[in-house]
Each structure stands twice: as structure tokens, then as C-alpha cells.
PDB file of C-alpha atoms in Angstrom:
ATOM      1  CA  PHE X   1       2.967  10.958  13.899  1.00  0.00           C
ATOM      2  CA  SER X   2       1.518  10.416  17.388  1.00  0.00           C
ATOM      3  CA  GLY X   3       4.411   8.206  18.499  1.00  0.00           C
ATOM      4  CA  ILE X   4       7.055  10.691  17.396  1.00  0.00           C
ATOM      5  CA  ALA X   5       5.175  13.619  18.966  1.00  0.00           C
ATOM      6  CA  LEU X   6       4.839  11.830  22.311  1.00  0.00           C
ATOM      7  CA  TYR X   7       8.493  10.759  22.232  1.00  0.00           C
ATOM      8  CA  LEU X   8       9.600  14.350  21.633  1.00  0.00           C
ATOM      9  CA  ALA X   9       7.302  15.565  24.412  1.00  0.00           C
ATOM     10  CA  PHE X  10       8.184  13.002  27.093  1.00  0.00           C
ATOM     11  CA  GLY X  11      11.488  11.465  25.984  1.00  0.00           C
ATOM     12  CA  SER X  12      10.624   7.774  26.361  1.00  0.00           C
ATOM     13  CA  GLU X  13      11.044   5.480  23.361  1.00  0.00           C
ATOM     14  CA  ALA X  14       8.033   3.467  24.577  1.00  0.00           C
ATOM     15  CA  TRP X  15       5.777   6.197  23.168  1.00  0.00           C
ATOM     16  CA  LEU X  16       6.961   5.314  19.648  1.00  0.00           C
ATOM     17  CA  ALA X  17       4.719   2.237  19.786  1.00  0.00           C
ATOM     18  CA  MET X  18       1.575   4.395  19.982  1.00  0.00           C
ATOM     19  CA  PRO X  19       0.584   4.055  16.270  1.00  0.00           C
ATOM     20  CA  LEU X  20       0.753   0.261  16.522  1.00  0.00           C
ATOM     21  CA  LEU X  21      -1.222   0.256  19.786  1.00  0.00           C
ATOM     22  CA  MET X  22      -3.833   2.620  18.339  1.00  0.00           C
ATOM     23  CA  THR X  23      -4.257   0.460  15.253  1.00  0.00           C
ATOM     24  CA  TYR X  24      -4.195  -3.057  16.661  1.00  0.00           C
ATOM     25  CA  GLY X  25      -5.714  -2.166  20.035  1.00  0.00           C
ATOM     26  CA  GLY X  26      -7.737   1.028  19.703  1.00  0.00           C
ATOM     27  CA  ALA X  27      -9.194   0.467  16.231  1.00  0.00           C
ATOM     28  CA  SER X  28     -10.098  -3.129  17.088  1.00  0.00           C
ATOM     29  CA  PHE X  29     -11.771  -2.007  20.330  1.00  0.00           C
ATOM     30  CA  PHE X  30     -13.862   0.674  18.632  1.00  0.00           C
ATOM     31  CA  ASP X  31     -14.762  -1.715  15.804  1.00  0.00           C
ATOM     32  CA  TRP X  32     -16.193  -4.042  18.449  1.00  0.00           C
ATOM     33  CA  TRP X  33     -17.730  -1.165  20.461  1.00  0.00           C
ATOM     34  CA  PHE X  34     -19.652   0.411  17.550  1.00  0.00           C
ATOM     35  CA  GLY X  35     -20.654  -2.911  16.003  1.00  0.00           C
ATOM     36  CA  GLU X  36     -21.761  -3.517  12.433  1.00  0.00           C
ATOM     37  CA  ASP X  37     -22.377  -0.464  10.249  1.00  0.00           C
ATOM     38  CA  LYS X  38     -25.692  -1.037   8.501  1.00  0.00           C
ATOM     39  CA  ILE X  39     -25.906   2.426   6.907  1.00  0.00           C
ATOM     40  CA  ASN X  40     -24.551   1.700   3.441  1.00  0.00           C
ATOM     41  CA  PRO X  41     -25.609   3.632   0.326  1.00  0.00           C
ATOM     42  CA  PRO X  42     -28.213   1.853  -1.814  1.00  0.00           C
ATOM     43  CA  GLU X  43     -26.900   0.331  -5.036  1.00  0.00           C
ATOM     44  CA  GLU X  44     -28.815   2.779  -7.236  1.00  0.00           C
ATOM     45  CA  ILE X  45     -26.766   5.797  -6.063  1.00  0.00           C
ATOM     46  CA  VAL X  46     -23.307   4.178  -6.140  1.00  0.00           C
ATOM     47  CA  ALA X  47     -22.612   5.370  -9.701  1.00  0.00           C
ATOM     48  CA  ALA X  48     -23.426   8.967  -8.712  1.00  0.00           C
ATOM     49  CA  LEU X  49     -21.184   8.734  -5.649  1.00  0.00           C
ATOM     50  CA  GLU X  50     -18.296   7.500  -7.798  1.00  0.00           C
ATOM     51  CA  GLU X  51     -18.562  10.641  -9.936  1.00  0.00           C
ATOM     52  CA  ASP X  52     -18.939  12.995  -6.951  1.00  0.00           C
ATOM     53  CA  THR X  53     -15.916  15.331  -6.801  1.00  0.00           C
ATOM     54  CA  TYR X  54     -15.688  15.020  -3.009  1.00  0.00           C
ATOM     55  CA  TYR X  55     -15.319  11.239  -3.120  1.00  0.00           C
ATOM     56  CA  ARG X  56     -12.995  11.389  -6.121  1.00  0.00           C
ATOM     57  CA  TRP X  57     -10.578  13.712  -4.294  1.00  0.00           C
ATOM     58  CA  LEU X  58     -10.467  11.884  -0.962  1.00  0.00           C
ATOM     59  CA  PRO X  59      -8.316   8.950  -2.210  1.00  0.00           C
ATOM     60  CA  LEU X  60      -6.217  11.319  -4.335  1.00  0.00           C
ATOM     61  CA  LEU X  61      -5.360  13.408  -1.281  1.00  0.00           C
ATOM     62  CA  THR X  62      -4.116  10.357   0.609  1.00  0.00           C
ATOM     63  CA  VAL X  63      -1.365   9.783  -2.001  1.00  0.00           C
ATOM     64  CA  PRO X  64       0.873  12.683  -0.862  1.00  0.00           C
ATOM     65  CA  MET X  65      -0.010  11.864   2.751  1.00  0.00           C
ATOM     66  CA  HIS X  66       1.533   8.393   2.410  1.00  0.00           C
ATOM     67  CA  ILE X  67       4.687   9.895   0.907  1.00  0.00           C
ATOM     68  CA  VAL X  68       4.956  12.524   3.652  1.00  0.00           C
ATOM     69  CA  VAL X  69       4.537   9.938   6.439  1.00  0.00           C
ATOM     70  CA  LEU X  70       7.382   7.813   5.063  1.00  0.00           C
ATOM     71  CA  LEU X  71       9.647  10.856   4.598  1.00  0.00           C
ATOM     72  CA  VAL X  72       9.009  12.172   8.115  1.00  0.00           C
ATOM     73  CA  MET X  73       9.506   8.790   9.793  1.00  0.00           C
ATOM     74  CA  ALA X  74      12.673   8.158   7.782  1.00  0.00           C
ATOM     75  CA  ALA X  75      13.982  11.609   8.701  1.00  0.00           C
ATOM     76  CA  PHE X  76      13.210  10.936  12.365  1.00  0.00           C
ATOM     77  CA  VAL X  77      15.163   7.651  12.298  1.00  0.00           C
ATOM     78  CA  GLY X  78      18.005   9.277  10.357  1.00  0.00           C
ATOM     79  CA  THR X  79      18.421  12.177  12.790  1.00  0.00           C
ATOM     80  CA  HIS X  80      17.925  10.507  16.208  1.00  0.00           C
ATOM     81  CA  GLU X  81      19.991   7.960  18.108  1.00  0.00           C
ATOM     82  CA  LEU X  82      17.450   5.178  18.654  1.00  0.00           C
ATOM     83  CA  SER X  83      17.780   1.763  20.213  1.00  0.00           C
ATOM     84  CA  ILE X  84      17.264  -1.265  17.976  1.00  0.00           C
ATOM     85  CA  PRO X  85      13.748  -1.989  19.388  1.00  0.00           C
ATOM     86  CA  ALA X  86      12.772   1.667  18.815  1.00  0.00           C
ATOM     87  CA  LEU X  87      14.053   1.539  15.232  1.00  0.00           C
ATOM     88  CA  VAL X  88      12.030  -1.613  14.622  1.00  0.00           C
ATOM     89  CA  VAL X  89       8.865  -0.071  16.115  1.00  0.00           C
ATOM     90  CA  VAL X  90       9.144   3.088  13.985  1.00  0.00           C
ATOM     91  CA  ALA X  91       9.808   1.005  10.866  1.00  0.00           C
ATOM     92  CA  LEU X  92       6.766  -1.162  11.602  1.00  0.00           C
ATOM     93  CA  SER X  93       4.624   1.938  12.140  1.00  0.00           C
ATOM     94  CA  ALA X  94       5.824   3.406   8.841  1.00  0.00           C
ATOM     95  CA  GLY X  95       5.191   0.085   7.085  1.00  0.00           C
ATOM     96  CA  LEU X  96       1.693  -0.081   8.545  1.00  0.00           C
ATOM     97  CA  VAL X  97       0.767   3.338   7.136  1.00  0.00           C
ATOM     98  CA  SER X  98       2.451   2.652   3.788  1.00  0.00           C
ATOM     99  CA  GLY X  99       0.645  -0.669   3.521  1.00  0.00           C
ATOM    100  CA  LEU X 100      -2.660   1.203   3.635  1.00  0.00           C
ATOM    101  CA  GLY X 101      -1.494   2.840   0.410  1.00  0.00           C
ATOM    102  CA  ILE X 102      -2.352  -0.441  -1.306  1.00  0.00           C
ATOM    103  CA  ASN X 103      -6.011   0.211  -0.350  1.00  0.00           C
ATOM    104  CA  THR X 104      -5.732   3.682  -1.891  1.00  0.00           C
ATOM    105  CA  ALA X 105      -4.179   2.215  -5.031  1.00  0.00           C
ATOM    106  CA  HIS X 106      -6.961  -0.353  -5.227  1.00  0.00           C
ATOM    107  CA  GLU X 107      -9.550   2.428  -5.428  1.00  0.00           C
ATOM    108  CA  LEU X 108      -7.580   4.632  -7.834  1.00  0.00           C
ATOM    109  CA  GLY X 109      -6.590   1.670 -10.008  1.00  0.00           C
ATOM    110  CA  HIS X 110     -10.246   0.988 -10.757  1.00  0.00           C
ATOM    111  CA  LYS X 111     -10.862   4.527 -12.033  1.00  0.00           C
ATOM    112  CA  LYS X 112     -11.055   5.409 -15.723  1.00  0.00           C
ATOM    113  CA  THR X 113      -8.809   8.482 -15.955  1.00  0.00           C
ATOM    114  CA  LYS X 114      -5.097   8.192 -16.689  1.00  0.00           C
ATOM    115  CA  PHE X 115      -4.357  10.646 -13.884  1.00  0.00           C
ATOM    116  CA  GLU X 116      -6.013   8.497 -11.228  1.00  0.00           C
ATOM    117  CA  ARG X 117      -4.355   5.341 -12.528  1.00  0.00           C
ATOM    118  CA  TRP X 118      -0.978   7.096 -12.470  1.00  0.00           C
ATOM    119  CA  MET X 119      -1.624   8.174  -8.901  1.00  0.00           C
ATOM    120  CA  ALA X 120      -2.244   4.507  -8.081  1.00  0.00           C
ATOM    121  CA  ARG X 121       1.213   3.653  -9.430  1.00  0.00           C
ATOM    122  CA  ILE X 122       2.766   6.504  -7.459  1.00  0.00           C
ATOM    123  CA  VAL X 123       1.221   5.477  -4.140  1.00  0.00           C
ATOM    124  CA  LEU X 124       2.221   1.834  -4.741  1.00  0.00           C
ATOM    125  CA  ALA X 125       5.824   3.048  -4.921  1.00  0.00           C
ATOM    126  CA  VAL X 126       5.671   3.892  -1.199  1.00  0.00           C
ATOM    127  CA  PRO X 127       5.084   0.305   0.099  1.00  0.00           C
ATOM    128  CA  ALA X 128       7.203  -1.123  -2.770  1.00  0.00           C
ATOM    129  CA  TYR X 129       4.240  -3.034  -4.207  1.00  0.00           C
ATOM    130  CA  GLY X 130       4.174  -1.742  -7.778  1.00  0.00           C
ATOM    131  CA  HIS X 131       2.693  -4.844  -9.390  1.00  0.00           C
ATOM    132  CA  PHE X 132      -0.577  -4.684  -7.450  1.00  0.00           C
ATOM    133  CA  CYS X 133      -2.931  -2.782  -9.776  1.00  0.00           C
ATOM    134  CA  VAL X 134      -1.849  -4.678 -12.885  1.00  0.00           C
ATOM    135  CA  GLU X 135      -2.215  -8.016 -11.133  1.00  0.00           C
ATOM    136  CA  HIS X 136      -5.447  -7.130  -9.353  1.00  0.00           C
ATOM    137  CA  ASN X 137      -7.324  -5.725 -12.344  1.00  0.00           C
ATOM    138  CA  ARG X 138      -6.104  -8.122 -15.028  1.00  0.00           C
ATOM    139  CA  GLY X 139      -5.285 -11.201 -12.971  1.00  0.00           C
ATOM    140  CA  HIS X 140      -7.329 -11.435  -9.805  1.00  0.00           C
ATOM    141  CA  HIS X 141     -10.560 -10.175 -11.360  1.00  0.00           C
ATOM    142  CA  ARG X 142     -10.215 -12.681 -14.192  1.00  0.00           C
ATOM    143  CA  HIS X 143      -9.481 -15.742 -12.032  1.00  0.00           C
ATOM    144  CA  VAL X 144     -11.053 -14.825  -8.684  1.00  0.00           C
ATOM    145  CA  ALA X 145     -12.108 -17.762  -6.463  1.00  0.00           C
ATOM    146  CA  THR X 146     -10.500 -20.352  -8.765  1.00  0.00           C
ATOM    147  CA  PRO X 147      -7.399 -22.531  -8.135  1.00  0.00           C
ATOM    148  CA  ASN X 148      -5.531 -20.300 -10.619  1.00  0.00           C
ATOM    149  CA  ASP X 149      -5.840 -17.234  -8.372  1.00  0.00           C
ATOM    150  CA  PRO X 150      -3.102 -16.794  -5.743  1.00  0.00           C
ATOM    151  CA  ALA X 151      -5.048 -13.801  -4.371  1.00  0.00           C
ATOM    152  CA  SER X 152      -8.013 -16.000  -3.370  1.00  0.00           C
ATOM    153  CA  SER X 153      -7.606 -17.766  -0.041  1.00  0.00           C
ATOM    154  CA  ARG X 154      -8.509 -21.446   0.135  1.00  0.00           C
ATOM    155  CA  LEU X 155     -10.945 -23.079   2.509  1.00  0.00           C
ATOM    156  CA  GLY X 156      -9.337 -23.465   5.920  1.00  0.00           C
ATOM    157  CA  GLU X 157      -6.104 -21.710   4.883  1.00  0.00           C
ATOM    158  CA  ASN X 158      -4.561 -19.553   7.628  1.00  0.00           C
ATOM    159  CA  ILE X 159      -3.360 -16.036   6.840  1.00  0.00           C
ATOM    160  CA  TYR X 160       0.357 -16.904   7.026  1.00  0.00           C
ATOM    161  CA  ARG X 161       0.157 -19.806   4.592  1.00  0.00           C
ATOM    162  CA  PHE X 162      -2.001 -17.617   2.346  1.00  0.00           C
ATOM    163  CA  ALA X 163       0.532 -14.763   2.440  1.00  0.00           C
ATOM    164  CA  LEU X 164       3.425 -17.090   1.556  1.00  0.00           C
ATOM    165  CA  ARG X 165       1.477 -18.203  -1.521  1.00  0.00           C
ATOM    166  CA  GLU X 166      -0.205 -14.911  -2.419  1.00  0.00           C
ATOM    167  CA  ILE X 167       2.695 -12.445  -2.310  1.00  0.00           C
ATOM    168  CA  PRO X 168       5.123 -14.228  -4.692  1.00  0.00           C
ATOM    169  CA  GLY X 169       2.266 -15.639  -6.784  1.00  0.00           C
ATOM    170  CA  CYS X 170       0.729 -12.220  -7.427  1.00  0.00           C
ATOM    171  CA  PHE X 171       4.081 -10.652  -8.253  1.00  0.00           C
ATOM    172  CA  LYS X 172       4.756 -13.353 -10.856  1.00  0.00           C
ATOM    173  CA  ARG X 173       1.289 -13.047 -12.379  1.00  0.00           C
ATOM    174  CA  GLY X 174       1.419  -9.230 -12.377  1.00  0.00           C
ATOM    175  CA  TRP X 175       4.681  -9.323 -14.312  1.00  0.00           C
ATOM    176  CA  ALA X 176       3.334 -12.004 -16.670  1.00  0.00           C
ATOM    177  CA  VAL X 177       0.117 -10.184 -17.602  1.00  0.00           C
ATOM    178  CA  GLU X 178       1.981  -6.898 -18.172  1.00  0.00           C
ATOM    179  CA  ALA X 179       4.617  -8.658 -20.295  1.00  0.00           C
ATOM    180  CA  GLU X 180       1.771 -10.250 -22.285  1.00  0.00           C
ATOM    181  CA  ARG X 181       0.159  -6.817 -22.851  1.00  0.00           C
ATOM    182  CA  LEU X 182       3.404  -5.334 -24.099  1.00  0.00           C
ATOM    183  CA  GLN X 183       4.081  -8.353 -26.307  1.00  0.00           C
ATOM    184  CA  ARG X 184       0.754  -7.783 -28.062  1.00  0.00           C
ATOM    185  CA  LEU X 185       1.987  -4.255 -28.780  1.00  0.00           C
ATOM    186  CA  GLY X 186       5.256  -5.604 -30.168  1.00  0.00           C
ATOM    187  CA  LYS X 187       7.295  -4.301 -27.225  1.00  0.00           C
ATOM    188  CA  SER X 188       9.715  -5.885 -24.769  1.00  0.00           C
ATOM    189  CA  ALA X 189       8.629  -6.676 -21.218  1.00  0.00           C
ATOM    190  CA  TRP X 190      11.398  -4.270 -20.147  1.00  0.00           C
ATOM    191  CA  HIS X 191       9.937  -1.394 -22.173  1.00  0.00           C
ATOM    192  CA  TYR X 192       9.514   1.901 -20.296  1.00  0.00           C
ATOM    193  CA  GLU X 193       5.735   1.582 -20.746  1.00  0.00           C
ATOM    194  CA  ASN X 194       5.724  -1.421 -18.376  1.00  0.00           C
ATOM    195  CA  GLU X 195       3.430  -0.205 -15.570  1.00  0.00           C
ATOM    196  CA  VAL X 196       5.001  -2.551 -13.016  1.00  0.00           C
ATOM    197  CA  LEU X 197       8.479  -1.228 -13.775  1.00  0.00           C
ATOM    198  CA  GLN X 198       7.257   2.370 -13.658  1.00  0.00           C
ATOM    199  CA  SER X 199       6.073   1.983 -10.072  1.00  0.00           C
ATOM    200  CA  TYR X 200       9.133   0.028  -8.934  1.00  0.00           C
ATOM    201  CA  ALA X 201      11.402   2.633 -10.536  1.00  0.00           C
ATOM    202  CA  LEU X 202       9.697   5.258  -8.371  1.00  0.00           C
ATOM    203  CA  THR X 203      10.264   3.013  -5.334  1.00  0.00           C
ATOM    204  CA  ALA X 204      13.960   2.728  -6.162  1.00  0.00           C
ATOM    205  CA  ALA X 205      14.315   6.488  -6.669  1.00  0.00           C
ATOM    206  CA  LEU X 206      12.531   7.271  -3.386  1.00  0.00           C
ATOM    207  CA  GLN X 207      14.451   4.777  -1.289  1.00  0.00           C
ATOM    208  CA  ILE X 208      17.862   5.532  -2.808  1.00  0.00           C
ATOM    209  CA  ALA X 209      17.191   9.212  -2.083  1.00  0.00           C
ATOM    210  CA  LEU X 210      16.424   8.354   1.556  1.00  0.00           C
ATOM    211  CA  ILE X 211      19.668   6.368   1.871  1.00  0.00           C
ATOM    212  CA  ALA X 212      21.610   9.248   0.309  1.00  0.00           C
ATOM    213  CA  ALA X 213      19.969  11.760   2.670  1.00  0.00           C
ATOM    214  CA  PHE X 214      20.109   9.862   5.970  1.00  0.00           C
ATOM    215  CA  GLY X 215      22.800   7.226   5.563  1.00  0.00           C
ATOM    216  CA  TRP X 216      23.007   3.463   5.949  1.00  0.00           C
ATOM    217  CA  ILE X 217      20.595   3.392   8.897  1.00  0.00           C
ATOM    218  CA  MET X 218      17.931   3.544   6.185  1.00  0.00           C
ATOM    219  CA  LEU X 219      18.790   0.004   5.045  1.00  0.00           C
ATOM    220  CA  PRO X 220      17.343  -1.822   8.087  1.00  0.00           C
ATOM    221  CA  PHE X 221      14.571   0.778   8.407  1.00  0.00           C
ATOM    222  CA  LEU X 222      13.460   0.334   4.779  1.00  0.00           C
ATOM    223  CA  ALA X 223      13.907  -3.456   4.846  1.00  0.00           C
ATOM    224  CA  ILE X 224      11.502  -3.740   7.798  1.00  0.00           C
ATOM    225  CA  HIS X 225       9.153  -1.140   6.291  1.00  0.00           C
ATOM    226  CA  ASN X 226       9.003  -2.863   2.912  1.00  0.00           C
ATOM    227  CA  PHE X 227       8.517  -6.331   4.401  1.00  0.00           C
ATOM    228  CA  PHE X 228       5.761  -5.253   6.781  1.00  0.00           C
TER     229      PHE X 228
END
């Protein structure tokens, strides 16, 4: 919320770019400044760390944080007269934070409890990326580093070409492996137990509620947010 706070304090829309500057400038600078972190836990204590309540709750607590950030930024856009560049900057900032929810979902999606796996689906609803855990756990891990894996980059492939192949490819495979699971259970791919549909239904409910609350300005805001 640094950009919004500075805008409210000083009145210039330029301050709204602060989250992007802090991430792409500040974080990159400090990553270079501090250098490589060589203090990693030894392999023999990783299992104990995974069961430690402190480390179990940290990713869980980020789930409501992602939801709150999107709600606050949407409310800010919906209640202030912003220029088009300012709207774009706020939407990109919101999309940046929501995109980190995929990292949270990655951790929670690997856990054993139903609660943690459900929280993964909930947080994936924020960046509108509900297929990720299904595809990652049952697609990527099965075919990693093979030509059949759209989530594995190829030698010499730049990030943009990779993204154009990975994003649609993973969505298709996520849907396919979930449809296959339900078929084995004698159920339709459109059954309410479809984990991909569950997360995307939450996305639809959240974003329709934002449009209802703040009007049509949410359409460009959410389009940029979801894409980014």
C-alpha cells in the first residue's frame, strides 16, 4: 500500500508507482548488495521444519493478505478519479502482489491436509490462476524437463517465448489431468468436485462482486491485473 499512502499524503499520481519501483529496483538492488545466501538449513532437518507450526502458518497467513491487497487497491481505483496511466500503474501493482499468490499456492498445494490444499485453491482465485496446483502437482512433476512439459523452459528459450507456450499449455494440461481424475471416478469434467473449476468459480465471484461494488472501471483494472 506504499504507493496509495504516498499519493494520499502528497497528492501526486507518480507516487503510485512506488510498489513497482521497490520491487523491480529496490529488491533487485538489495539482492545484488547482499549477494548469495549460503545459510540454508541442512537436508536432515527439512522434514522437521515442514511440520513446525510457525512455518506452517506463515504461508496460510499470506492468503487473506493477498485478498485484502486486491480489495483495497480495487476500492482505491473505484473511489478516486485517476488518469489512465495511474490506473494502469495501480493495476500492475495489484497484479504483481496477486501473482505472488501463485508462490503461496505452490507451497500450500504440496501439503497433505485438505485445509491447506483448499487454501491453495482460494489464493489462486486472486490472480485468476486456478489450474496451477492441479497442473503443477500432477502434470509438471510427472513430465518435468521433458518435451511434454510446457512448464519446463527449453535451452536458449527467452522468457517471452516460454510464457506464450507455458501459460496456455499448462491451462490445457491442468484441465486434462483433472478431467481424467474425475473420469476415473465416473464423474463429468464439469462436476462440482473439479478443483480447477472450484478455484475459477471463486475468481468469478470475487471479480463480479468488485464490478458490482465499484462499477465498470473494474473491467480495465481487473483485465490488466489478471493479465499481469
